[in-house]
Amino acid sequence: MSKELRVIISGGGTGGHIFPAISIANAVKDLRPDAKILFVGAQGRMEMQRVPAAGYEIEGLPICGFDRKNLLKNVKVLYKIWKSQCMAKKIIKEFKPQVAVGVGGYASGPTLNKAAAMGIPCLIQEQNSYAGVTNKLLAKKAEKICVAYEGMERFFPAEKIILTGNPVRQSLLDTTISREEAIKEMGLDPTKKTILLVGGSLGAKTINESVLGHLEQVKSSDVQFIWQTGKYYSAEIATRLQGQDIPNLKVMDFITDMGAAYKAADLVISRAGASSISEFCLIGKPVILVPSPNVAEDHQTKNALALATKDAAIYVKDAEAPGMLLQLAIDTVNDEAKLKSLGENVLKLALPNSAEIIAKEVIRLAGQ
């Protein structure tokens, strides 16, 4: 191996792919400050902003997913796949990586396919308990497959699997603020139980409707709420809340410091994305999971059940949430024994130091 380590990391599309990718890159740089790291993402997707903001270079491919409703549109998709393969080959030739890492998402397909065809060792990282299509297709070509859940032999060759967990945003683990300080910063009362509702950066319609349909119940409860509506829904919700005086409800379109928000919360209500679940495990946070039904192969439900079957989270179906989620949350946050057991059980599932373990494997592969 030459003195300089060169790594390509590819994938994205959602924060659930991007946050682990950046965490892996940071861990590689911690171990090998000389490393040159290039990201390859999909044009127009959120990685094209998030990766440069984290201090890394990124190249964009014109890749997109198949349209299952309008098959004629897939002629254009096939052309984009071909063009992405050509561009990925050119990027790899020019950058000369010693190893390629795929984190899932459209761009990782053509990038790792070409890397493997050119004799470059590949590692893939699967965040979910149910493997994504891209990673299942890439598994034959990968040297190592880093997973966050047990039982992934259903999808991948057992001899390639390493149980590492999902890398999470380091800022969440480095938060030193106390619960009382975090609540005061939000302008709320440290003596009251606090429920945090989050639906991801864009928001979750079902979680939002579960609050909007029960505003009187929110107002009359002895609990306070921090509600991240998501930027997509914020204007509509602001209109619907006009004229409402609910002092125990703190409404925000986006929370910048999630570490402080988690510290403030006695209970979290969240979608069941893999990265979010890994965060709850590492910080030992009691959570009610409402999986999104609008994701490939319903993998969020499978993520949620992986915790719920171990009494490490409460699972609520998306269709049932608007009617019963709010009352369930209020009952749960006021049940000290239930909160304690949820927190203890979810903490048992934590897999710490994931990014460092994966980074060491990346460096080892580069040296082959």
Tab-separated table of C-alpha atoms in Angstrom, residues 10 61 63 81 84-85 88-89 92 100 102 106-120 122 124 133-142:
chain	number	residue	atom	x	y	z
A	10	SER	CA	-20.732	5.956	-1.860
A	61	LEU	CA	-24.077	10.572	-10.447
A	63	ILE	CA	-28.692	7.771	-10.861
A	81	ILE	CA	-27.818	3.738	-14.784
A	84	SER	CA	-23.718	6.492	-13.907
A	85	GLN	CA	-21.671	3.318	-14.475
A	88	ALA	CA	-18.271	5.909	-11.723
A	89	LYS	CA	-15.556	4.141	-13.756
A	92	ILE	CA	-12.457	5.569	-9.801
A	100	ALA	CA	-14.595	1.386	-1.703
A	102	GLY	CA	-21.080	1.466	0.141
A	106	TYR	CA	-28.813	4.650	-5.387
A	107	ALA	CA	-25.233	5.835	-5.978
A	108	SER	CA	-23.569	2.939	-4.184
A	109	GLY	CA	-24.763	0.454	-6.844
A	110	PRO	CA	-22.812	1.688	-9.887
A	111	THR	CA	-19.860	2.870	-7.776
A	112	LEU	CA	-19.217	-0.431	-6.003
A	113	ASN	CA	-20.033	-2.499	-9.098
A	114	LYS	CA	-17.310	-0.694	-11.017
A	115	ALA	CA	-14.876	-0.735	-8.073
A	116	ALA	CA	-15.254	-4.508	-7.681
A	117	ALA	CA	-14.875	-5.041	-11.460
A	118	MET	CA	-11.618	-3.052	-11.301
A	119	GLY	CA	-10.236	-5.253	-8.499
A	120	ILE	CA	-10.745	-2.771	-5.650
A	122	CYS	CA	-15.339	-3.324	-1.288
A	124	ILE	CA	-20.814	-2.450	2.468
A	133	VAL	CA	-32.058	-4.052	-2.622
A	134	THR	CA	-28.773	-2.333	-3.555
A	135	ASN	CA	-26.822	-4.001	-0.748
A	136	LYS	CA	-28.323	-7.427	-1.489
A	137	LEU	CA	-27.141	-7.113	-5.094
A	138	LEU	CA	-23.686	-5.907	-4.026
A	139	ALA	CA	-23.160	-8.590	-1.366
A	140	LYS	CA	-21.548	-11.102	-3.763
A	141	LYS	CA	-18.901	-8.562	-4.735
A	142	ALA	CA	-18.173	-7.223	-1.241
